[in-house]
XYZ file of C-alpha atoms in Angstrom:
614
model
C 86.783 -84.212 150.341
C 88.145 -84.882 153.607
C 90.023 -82.876 155.436
C 93.239 -85.426 155.846
C 92.747 -85.689 151.852
C 92.219 -81.520 151.373
C 95.875 -81.313 153.384
C 97.669 -84.797 151.266
C 96.471 -83.050 148.574
C 98.583 -79.397 149.598
C 101.648 -81.467 150.333
C 101.908 -83.408 147.005
C 101.392 -80.121 144.791
C 104.445 -78.530 147.243
C 105.988 -81.163 145.828
C 105.418 -81.639 141.691
C 107.211 -79.319 139.311
C 105.628 -77.150 136.762
C 106.517 -80.019 134.325
C 105.667 -83.294 133.601
C 106.346 -85.985 131.173
C 104.969 -88.339 129.493
C 106.660 -91.645 129.495
C 105.306 -94.055 126.521
C 106.783 -97.896 125.592
C 106.197 -101.271 124.525
C 107.385 -103.144 127.819
C 107.659 -101.965 131.071
C 112.097 -102.624 129.960
C 111.456 -99.676 127.545
C 109.473 -97.372 129.815
C 111.761 -98.238 133.010
C 115.096 -97.232 130.890
C 113.130 -93.712 129.994
C 111.961 -93.282 133.145
C 115.610 -93.321 134.186
C 116.590 -91.102 131.871
C 114.170 -88.570 132.988
C 114.262 -88.493 136.358
C 118.121 -87.156 135.627
C 116.552 -84.063 135.199
C 113.199 -84.191 136.809
C 111.378 -85.977 138.932
C 107.400 -85.665 137.940
C 106.490 -88.723 135.271
C 103.911 -89.987 133.933
C 103.313 -93.371 133.196
C 100.650 -93.718 130.062
C 100.249 -97.987 131.242
C 98.111 -97.590 128.022
C 100.712 -98.356 125.762
C 101.355 -102.092 127.509
C 99.746 -104.481 125.920
C 99.251 -106.163 129.286
C 99.427 -102.544 132.183
C 98.462 -105.080 134.983
C 101.243 -107.260 134.719
C 104.120 -104.968 134.627
C 102.466 -103.252 138.025
C 105.080 -105.298 139.910
C 107.924 -103.741 137.970
C 106.732 -101.119 138.219
C 106.245 -100.688 142.102
C 109.520 -101.894 142.272
C 110.942 -98.647 140.602
C 108.606 -95.936 142.655
C 110.118 -97.770 145.985
C 114.292 -96.648 144.495
C 113.192 -93.691 143.143
C 110.744 -92.084 146.502
C 111.520 -88.401 145.197
C 109.973 -89.160 141.716
C 105.994 -88.519 142.259
C 104.217 -90.296 139.379
C 100.899 -90.525 137.165
C 99.688 -93.526 136.502
C 96.941 -93.614 133.412
C 94.921 -95.933 131.344
C 93.375 -93.897 128.996
C 90.879 -96.419 126.766
C 90.905 -96.015 122.820
C 87.476 -94.261 123.215
C 88.446 -91.921 124.805
C 91.386 -91.207 123.230
C 93.727 -93.411 124.844
C 95.437 -96.751 123.220
C 93.960 -99.515 126.392
C 91.267 -101.977 124.444
C 90.113 -102.723 127.017
C 87.054 -101.208 128.919
C 85.785 -98.713 131.839
C 85.838 -101.224 134.145
C 89.176 -102.726 133.294
C 91.221 -99.231 132.967
C 89.660 -99.064 136.229
C 91.360 -102.574 137.617
C 94.641 -101.846 136.192
C 94.335 -97.763 137.936
C 93.945 -98.999 141.801
C 96.506 -101.328 141.495
C 98.753 -98.739 140.470
C 97.736 -96.622 143.371
C 98.465 -99.568 145.361
C 101.401 -100.279 143.578
C 102.166 -96.546 145.131
C 101.568 -94.174 142.504
C 100.637 -90.712 144.160
C 98.598 -89.605 141.910
C 96.217 -91.218 139.397
C 94.252 -90.092 136.308
C 90.966 -90.903 134.906
C 88.733 -89.969 132.688
C 85.497 -88.103 132.581
C 83.438 -89.751 130.470
C 84.493 -93.356 131.725
C 84.277 -92.044 135.793
C 80.837 -90.960 134.690
C 79.599 -94.488 133.756
C 81.641 -96.481 137.108
C 80.168 -96.847 140.206
C 80.195 -93.702 142.993
C 82.462 -94.931 145.139
C 85.093 -95.159 142.112
C 86.506 -91.743 143.948
C 86.416 -93.277 147.602
C 88.314 -96.564 145.979
C 90.523 -94.598 144.050
C 92.095 -92.841 147.244
C 91.816 -95.935 149.172
C 95.815 -96.558 149.054
C 96.402 -92.309 149.204
C 97.115 -91.683 145.792
C 95.150 -87.939 143.937
C 92.810 -88.240 141.670
C 92.851 -85.878 138.445
C 89.993 -85.608 136.446
C 90.734 -85.228 132.559
C 88.219 -84.045 129.700
C 89.780 -84.214 126.177
C 88.375 -82.768 123.324
C 90.106 -84.560 119.566
C 88.232 -81.785 117.962
C 87.956 -78.765 119.245
C 87.759 -76.097 121.891
C 84.537 -75.956 123.144
C 82.423 -75.098 126.193
C 85.561 -75.717 128.708
C 82.274 -73.853 132.046
C 80.066 -76.534 131.298
C 82.981 -79.645 130.574
C 84.470 -77.769 134.649
C 80.960 -78.253 136.672
C 80.232 -82.098 135.561
C 84.616 -82.468 137.057
C 83.457 -80.235 140.102
C 80.986 -82.774 141.484
C 83.833 -85.525 141.899
C 85.559 -83.096 143.740
C 88.992 -83.690 141.794
C 92.787 -83.024 143.760
C 92.680 -81.102 139.849
C 91.543 -80.774 137.120
C 92.627 -81.611 133.809
C 91.150 -79.042 130.559
C 92.602 -80.732 127.654
C 91.281 -79.027 124.307
C 92.264 -78.897 120.635
C 93.239 -75.698 118.931
C 92.132 -74.740 115.823
C 93.011 -71.495 115.133
C 95.677 -69.439 117.496
C 92.866 -67.487 119.052
C 91.409 -71.356 120.704
C 94.210 -70.599 123.275
C 92.654 -67.647 123.831
C 89.337 -69.177 125.099
C 91.136 -71.676 127.383
C 93.425 -69.300 128.834
C 90.874 -66.608 129.870
C 89.218 -69.242 131.412
C 92.701 -70.634 133.345
C 92.257 -67.114 134.176
C 88.696 -66.744 135.122
C 89.115 -70.056 137.644
C 92.167 -69.207 139.215
C 91.316 -68.090 142.406
C 87.606 -70.373 142.333
C 89.497 -73.466 141.208
C 92.756 -72.934 144.517
C 94.761 -73.162 141.575
C 94.425 -76.984 140.648
C 93.325 -76.694 136.551
C 96.195 -78.132 134.442
C 94.352 -76.288 131.114
C 96.878 -77.563 127.176
C 95.244 -76.963 124.548
C 96.554 -79.843 121.453
C 97.092 -79.484 118.047
C 99.740 -77.404 116.618
C 98.321 -74.254 116.840
C 97.685 -75.159 120.756
C 101.458 -74.416 121.553
C 101.406 -71.798 122.437
C 99.080 -72.939 125.439
C 101.705 -74.812 126.813
C 104.806 -72.024 127.124
C 101.859 -69.548 128.347
C 99.185 -71.657 130.074
C 101.221 -71.772 133.457
C 101.760 -68.257 133.287
C 97.949 -68.229 133.244
C 97.513 -70.590 136.196
C 97.239 -74.194 134.834
C 99.196 -76.314 138.461
C 101.511 -77.788 135.261
C 102.498 -78.337 131.880
C 102.601 -82.026 129.238
C 106.044 -82.330 127.951
C 107.685 -85.621 125.904
C 110.229 -87.514 126.835
C 112.289 -86.823 123.389
C 110.909 -85.787 120.279
C 108.909 -87.822 118.338
C 107.713 -90.053 121.446
C 104.857 -86.995 121.845
C 102.057 -88.868 123.738
C 99.330 -85.241 122.034
C 99.283 -84.058 119.710
C 101.005 -80.705 119.475
C 103.716 -82.268 122.647
C 106.454 -80.495 123.390
C 109.592 -82.238 124.385
C 110.717 -81.782 127.572
C 113.947 -80.538 127.211
C 112.694 -77.780 124.344
C 110.785 -76.252 126.659
C 113.052 -76.176 129.376
C 116.041 -74.853 126.969
C 114.717 -73.207 124.000
C 111.690 -71.708 125.359
C 113.174 -71.155 129.469
C 109.369 -71.624 130.568
C 110.968 -71.631 134.303
C 111.515 -68.346 133.646
C 108.585 -67.335 131.665
C 106.043 -64.780 134.159
C 104.169 -61.977 133.876
C 107.559 -59.377 133.108
C 107.677 -61.544 129.724
C 107.615 -60.414 126.808
C 106.336 -62.109 124.411
C 107.738 -63.121 120.110
C 106.816 -65.031 117.696
C 106.860 -66.812 113.776
C 103.816 -66.607 112.633
C 102.390 -68.939 109.047
C 101.458 -72.264 108.403
C 103.714 -75.216 108.244
C 105.612 -73.467 110.957
C 106.404 -76.993 112.756
C 110.123 -77.286 111.488
C 110.772 -73.668 111.483
C 114.169 -73.520 113.353
C 113.735 -68.794 114.175
C 112.526 -70.328 117.541
C 115.663 -72.111 118.961
C 117.919 -69.379 117.132
C 115.543 -66.263 118.676
C 115.075 -68.107 121.826
C 118.547 -68.522 121.763
C 119.761 -64.568 120.760
C 116.948 -63.139 123.543
C 119.259 -66.062 126.397
C 122.297 -64.428 125.228
C 122.125 -60.579 125.389
C 119.674 -60.776 128.754
C 116.618 -59.900 127.426
C 113.614 -60.728 129.578
C 111.413 -62.379 126.784
C 109.983 -65.947 124.891
C 109.441 -66.444 121.242
C 107.115 -69.158 119.428
C 105.835 -70.781 116.951
C 102.461 -69.750 116.329
C 100.353 -71.952 113.342
C 98.017 -69.662 110.706
C 97.120 -69.196 107.616
C 94.821 -66.259 108.988
C 96.232 -62.534 109.175
C 93.161 -61.052 111.436
C 93.545 -65.031 114.125
C 97.228 -63.944 114.607
C 96.078 -60.345 115.031
C 93.485 -61.319 117.607
C 96.373 -63.197 119.702
C 98.796 -60.533 119.148
C 96.298 -57.429 120.617
C 95.617 -59.826 124.051
C 98.751 -61.358 124.721
C 100.210 -59.610 124.025
C 102.578 -59.954 121.833
C 105.350 -57.556 121.138
C 106.948 -58.663 117.483
C 106.162 -61.298 114.713
C 108.443 -62.434 112.609
C 105.937 -62.904 109.318
C 106.529 -65.952 106.956
C 104.103 -67.853 104.731
C 101.312 -67.675 103.547
C 100.843 -64.318 105.167
C 103.651 -61.590 103.991
C 101.355 -59.888 101.848
C 97.732 -60.428 103.994
C 99.059 -59.435 107.227
C 99.637 -55.462 105.620
C 96.096 -54.045 105.799
C 95.990 -55.013 109.745
C 99.267 -52.655 110.695
C 99.392 -49.346 111.304
C 101.452 -48.873 108.393
C 105.337 -49.774 107.526
C 108.562 -48.793 105.505
C 109.287 -47.429 102.636
C 111.057 -51.086 101.610
C 108.019 -52.788 102.933
C 105.756 -50.024 100.859
C 107.703 -51.109 98.602
C 108.179 -53.975 98.263
C 105.005 -55.288 98.754
C 105.126 -57.437 101.865
C 106.853 -57.433 105.162
C 108.671 -60.543 107.388
C 109.081 -58.216 110.509
C 106.568 -55.984 112.774
C 107.039 -54.246 115.297
C 104.980 -53.409 118.719
C 104.885 -49.918 119.485
C 105.133 -47.525 122.481
C 101.167 -47.103 121.460
C 100.673 -50.343 120.958
C 99.887 -50.113 117.154
C 101.699 -53.061 114.681
C 103.664 -51.699 112.140
C 105.948 -53.221 109.473
C 109.541 -54.000 108.214
C 111.269 -55.802 105.809
C 114.967 -58.331 106.578
C 114.433 -60.412 103.359
C 116.525 -58.232 101.902
C 119.231 -58.258 103.691
C 119.128 -61.731 104.014
C 119.148 -61.719 100.409
C 121.211 -58.939 98.534
C 123.610 -59.608 101.998
C 124.903 -63.270 100.908
C 125.125 -62.101 96.983
C 126.885 -59.372 97.120
C 129.999 -61.086 99.149
C 130.023 -63.398 96.364
C 129.283 -61.383 92.771
C 127.956 -57.839 92.053
C 124.613 -57.851 91.234
C 124.908 -54.419 88.708
C 123.972 -56.315 85.709
C 124.084 -59.538 86.638
C 121.040 -61.948 85.292
C 118.958 -63.513 87.558
C 116.135 -65.958 87.585
C 113.556 -65.767 90.493
C 112.247 -69.594 91.471
C 108.518 -67.818 93.050
C 106.341 -64.613 93.101
C 105.599 -64.968 97.012
C 106.772 -62.661 99.826
C 110.792 -64.255 99.519
C 110.402 -63.997 96.301
C 109.464 -59.796 95.765
C 112.061 -59.307 98.263
C 114.437 -60.924 96.129
C 112.813 -59.032 92.536
C 113.184 -56.088 94.292
C 116.326 -55.877 96.542
C 118.434 -57.282 92.962
C 116.688 -55.274 90.718
C 117.637 -51.793 93.207
C 121.626 -53.074 93.151
C 120.993 -53.203 88.900
C 120.079 -56.349 88.055
C 118.317 -58.082 85.645
C 115.639 -60.077 86.919
C 114.054 -62.631 85.409
C 110.550 -64.202 87.387
C 109.340 -68.343 87.239
C 106.348 -68.796 88.680
C 104.024 -71.427 88.669
C 100.819 -69.293 88.346
C 101.909 -66.545 84.796
C 99.772 -63.732 86.127
C 101.374 -63.683 90.103
C 104.897 -63.290 88.225
C 103.875 -61.086 85.425
C 102.402 -58.509 87.708
C 105.685 -58.459 89.948
C 107.159 -58.142 87.193
C 104.998 -55.058 86.446
C 105.709 -53.795 89.446
C 109.356 -54.386 89.865
C 110.608 -53.682 86.233
C 111.468 -57.162 85.849
C 111.074 -59.397 83.079
C 108.696 -62.771 83.093
C 110.882 -66.249 81.452
C 108.763 -70.111 80.501
C 111.011 -72.964 81.440
C 111.597 -74.045 78.172
C 113.066 -70.171 77.588
C 115.654 -70.893 81.215
C 118.485 -72.690 79.784
C 119.236 -70.666 76.374
C 118.366 -67.389 78.209
C 121.929 -68.575 80.780
C 121.788 -66.532 84.031
C 124.670 -65.749 87.258
C 122.268 -66.499 89.884
C 119.441 -68.718 90.124
C 117.770 -67.739 93.293
C 114.255 -70.540 94.910
C 111.439 -68.280 96.456
C 109.320 -71.103 97.392
C 109.069 -73.956 99.623
C 110.015 -76.376 96.916
C 112.876 -78.681 99.049
C 111.593 -77.869 102.455
C 111.064 -80.617 104.896
C 107.785 -81.779 104.352
C 107.434 -80.692 100.933
C 106.719 -82.414 98.141
C 105.878 -80.323 95.594
C 107.976 -80.982 91.876
C 110.466 -79.243 91.133
C 110.089 -75.674 88.954
C 113.005 -76.804 87.165
C 115.075 -80.443 86.057
C 118.894 -80.412 85.610
C 119.534 -79.271 82.694
C 118.197 -75.532 83.444
C 120.807 -74.852 86.136
C 123.132 -73.601 84.490
C 123.982 -70.121 86.511
C 126.808 -69.729 88.363
C 125.839 -69.390 92.028
C 122.228 -71.065 93.394
C 120.793 -69.229 96.333
C 118.111 -71.411 97.552
C 115.950 -69.665 100.354
C 115.092 -72.517 101.407
C 117.378 -73.336 105.277
C 115.622 -76.914 106.986
C 117.313 -79.008 105.367
C 120.768 -77.528 105.140
C 121.550 -79.455 101.520
C 118.198 -79.380 99.547
C 117.359 -81.130 96.425
C 118.723 -77.816 94.421
C 121.699 -77.253 96.189
C 122.883 -80.786 95.699
C 122.459 -80.491 92.430
C 124.141 -76.877 91.785
C 127.023 -78.856 93.617
C 127.582 -81.937 91.618
C 127.594 -79.136 88.921
C 130.741 -77.221 90.855
C 128.432 -74.577 91.002
C 128.748 -71.721 94.161
C 126.010 -72.787 96.217
C 124.996 -70.860 99.354
C 122.813 -72.187 102.187
C 119.134 -70.201 102.765
C 120.973 -69.986 106.883
C 122.505 -67.710 105.765
C 119.489 -65.330 104.631
C 118.327 -66.774 107.691
C 119.970 -66.384 110.554
C 121.176 -62.067 108.517
C 117.009 -61.440 108.075
C 116.564 -62.940 111.702
C 119.143 -60.686 113.157
C 117.922 -57.702 111.423
C 114.551 -58.185 113.702
C 116.090 -59.165 116.220
C 117.658 -55.914 116.058
C 114.859 -54.036 115.350
C 112.418 -55.243 118.405
C 115.672 -55.201 121.152
C 117.950 -51.965 120.238
C 120.145 -54.151 120.492
C 123.393 -55.870 118.579
C 122.268 -59.088 117.673
C 124.650 -61.643 118.637
C 124.961 -63.764 115.238
C 127.528 -66.131 115.952
C 125.758 -67.556 118.288
C 122.757 -67.835 116.930
C 124.386 -69.158 113.564
C 125.652 -71.173 115.853
C 122.828 -73.341 117.126
C 120.771 -73.292 113.426
C 123.889 -75.102 112.316
C 124.023 -77.790 114.691
C 120.150 -78.244 114.115
C 120.419 -78.882 110.540
C 123.766 -80.640 111.240
C 121.755 -83.114 113.897
C 118.716 -83.541 111.353
C 120.603 -84.422 108.464
C 123.423 -87.169 110.366
C 119.466 -88.630 112.147
C 118.291 -89.415 108.153
C 121.718 -90.517 106.860
C 122.292 -87.597 105.800
C 125.834 -85.962 105.907
C 125.316 -82.199 104.588
C 128.636 -80.117 102.829
C 131.200 -78.654 105.227
C 130.296 -75.216 105.484
C 133.137 -72.905 103.947
C 133.531 -69.214 103.776
C 132.085 -67.269 101.655
C 134.391 -66.861 98.122
C 134.571 -64.144 94.941
C 132.571 -65.223 92.119
C 134.803 -64.026 88.808
C 133.235 -61.300 87.381
C 133.303 -63.218 83.965
C 130.846 -65.676 83.011
C 133.249 -67.414 80.975
C 135.522 -67.985 83.915
C 135.937 -70.709 85.728
C 132.778 -71.042 89.432
C 134.750 -71.172 92.796
C 134.461 -74.308 94.955
C 130.746 -74.405 96.761
C 130.272 -72.475 99.400
C 128.087 -72.570 102.867
C 128.619 -70.442 105.825
C 130.781 -71.297 108.636
C 130.450 -68.299 110.581
C 128.259 -65.575 111.303
C 129.076 -62.964 108.126
C 129.543 -59.419 108.173
C 126.263 -57.557 107.704
C 124.957 -57.393 103.905
C 124.627 -54.557 102.046
C 121.036 -53.564 102.404
C 117.696 -51.345 103.401
C 118.145 -49.945 106.775
C 114.285 -50.824 108.840
C 113.283 -47.469 109.878
C 111.009 -47.469 113.131
C 107.803 -45.820 112.817
C 108.439 -41.711 113.556
C 107.391 -39.761 116.889
C 103.598 -39.427 118.166
C 104.055 -35.737 117.358
C 104.761 -33.883 114.554
C 109.005 -32.610 114.823
C 110.952 -30.086 113.290
C 111.762 -31.141 109.552
C 115.408 -31.199 111.342
C 114.730 -32.810 114.736
C 116.173 -36.640 114.465
C 113.388 -39.059 116.362
C 114.287 -41.748 119.203
C 117.002 -44.242 118.189
C 115.620 -47.375 116.652
C 117.560 -50.609 115.764
C 121.099 -50.510 114.653
C 121.710 -52.170 111.347
C 125.019 -51.610 109.353
C 124.525 -51.381 105.977
C 123.403 -49.092 102.838
C 119.840 -48.313 102.308
C 118.485 -49.866 99.341
C 116.412 -47.242 97.337
C 113.280 -46.618 99.115
C 109.338 -45.887 97.354
C 108.731 -41.647 98.335
C 107.277 -41.545 101.763
C 103.630 -40.797 102.061
C 102.568 -38.198 103.988
C 100.198 -39.075 107.700
C 98.365 -36.523 109.416
C 99.022 -38.972 112.956
C 102.290 -40.326 113.750
C 103.059 -43.100 115.869
C 105.582 -43.589 118.612
C 109.120 -44.735 117.970
C 110.830 -47.953 118.238
C 113.145 -48.199 120.923
C 116.127 -47.045 119.598
C 118.414 -45.798 117.258
C 121.439 -44.535 116.123
C 120.682 -42.398 113.362
C 117.912 -40.598 111.962
C 115.866 -43.609 109.875
C 113.197 -42.063 106.866
C 109.773 -42.251 107.120
C 107.447 -44.778 107.218
C 104.949 -45.068 104.502
C 101.767 -43.848 105.853
C 98.271 -46.492 105.600
C 95.220 -45.062 103.666
C 92.534 -45.156 105.688
C 89.889 -47.014 105.200
């Protein structure tokens, strides 16, 4: 690389942003319309010329666009099908398109490593002849493998930027990429772009810049992704606040599978922004608890929301849990204490019991719980502790029977549901969730309860809730539980009161937008109304949440105790405030060495249950 080329490369880096937005389209007009809209927010674009049927023919129009928008920095990419792109021509034909793009005024040319290795040695000189900088890319659509080996193959070409894009099959593949980036930061002069594709790789798209990536890529809008796991530019900027993520930013996340449709990142990042907390909350897709904990320990992650299928599997990896979680046998909240160890809590009970008790006394109520997983366990134990009679219906009878024995509940077969009659039906399965095609556990003839509570919140109007409304029953959206349990998590992690109204607002807004996009009209939210206590009383109008409800009567999540044994009358350090009456907890088990407390609390909590050392 000549001195002049090095100077030009440095000047280019000074004008590019941290997010490059990929522009796609079937026609030049379609591309230019999208690019014009994106330029209102960012000047750094990538034109995917391989999406066009005749990319070379479109270059005169694109040249005029570049001339009219001289402040923009634009990458030209024409990736062949054999390298994961859409261009059906040869490597030589793709190079011809890129050379003409450089002549047309594109400041940066992106060419695949596998292509340039097959082309003449003079290719780099030809690409730079018109003053364009060069990115040499490598995409692995199957795994995250030898990044050092790929780097060594690229460096002899002396490109301005090196782009490495493996696929994350696990969360820890992100660590492989970020370790590589940090290791190369000094020697590469900050010219490496590193991203992991795939749903587990989303973390690299947010934290990659902090690890040393020169920039990252984003989709122009939802549905226009050019790579698996790519995030829309607006989401990166507004939800993840990527421009504010730095070394001091604390990392939180929601872990489970599937996780793509979760609104937890939107809700929690909104809460962090509202309360001016320097933190980012990520979607962490995995089905393995050990994969999650390897990532959590190294990032390090300060707190986690746990969803299916990890609520039970994660317990053995925690230092200990609070009494309620130990009793239920499921954790949905993890806190990393000052000692670096992880402690578990359950806020699902607060999210389930609260909405029900605002409508009906649970004492003596007949409750049917569908499912026997982590959320179902919270529903069963929460209702039992309030004096309800509980029956469990699950596809796997053995799992339901085990939960019934542990909680003092009963099991029931589907053919007995209609004739038994219930006050409340709680769906604690993923049936009805976006993307879930499983058949329902109950038929229309089985929905005879006065209250139907679907813990699924996305979509806002699930098939079960629609059926309940058609029957004139009281329907409770899973949004109520979702926001309530999330608010308690926020308080455990930060020690601040959660901005529940704002959390509810953004969740409802997002769900309504999704419903409208799919052509549906969700039921208008109304205030919860008490249900008549008599089973013969007429059922009130269906209800869904409209604004933040009062904090429910539920278990208070308790932080870990202080590191040293304290006198019996001395209260530990403050913990997250939870204005709720506690559910009866199991008797705590003593432990030799205690852990340090969570950040703050207003009252002295009960000691958590010790985890048995193996």
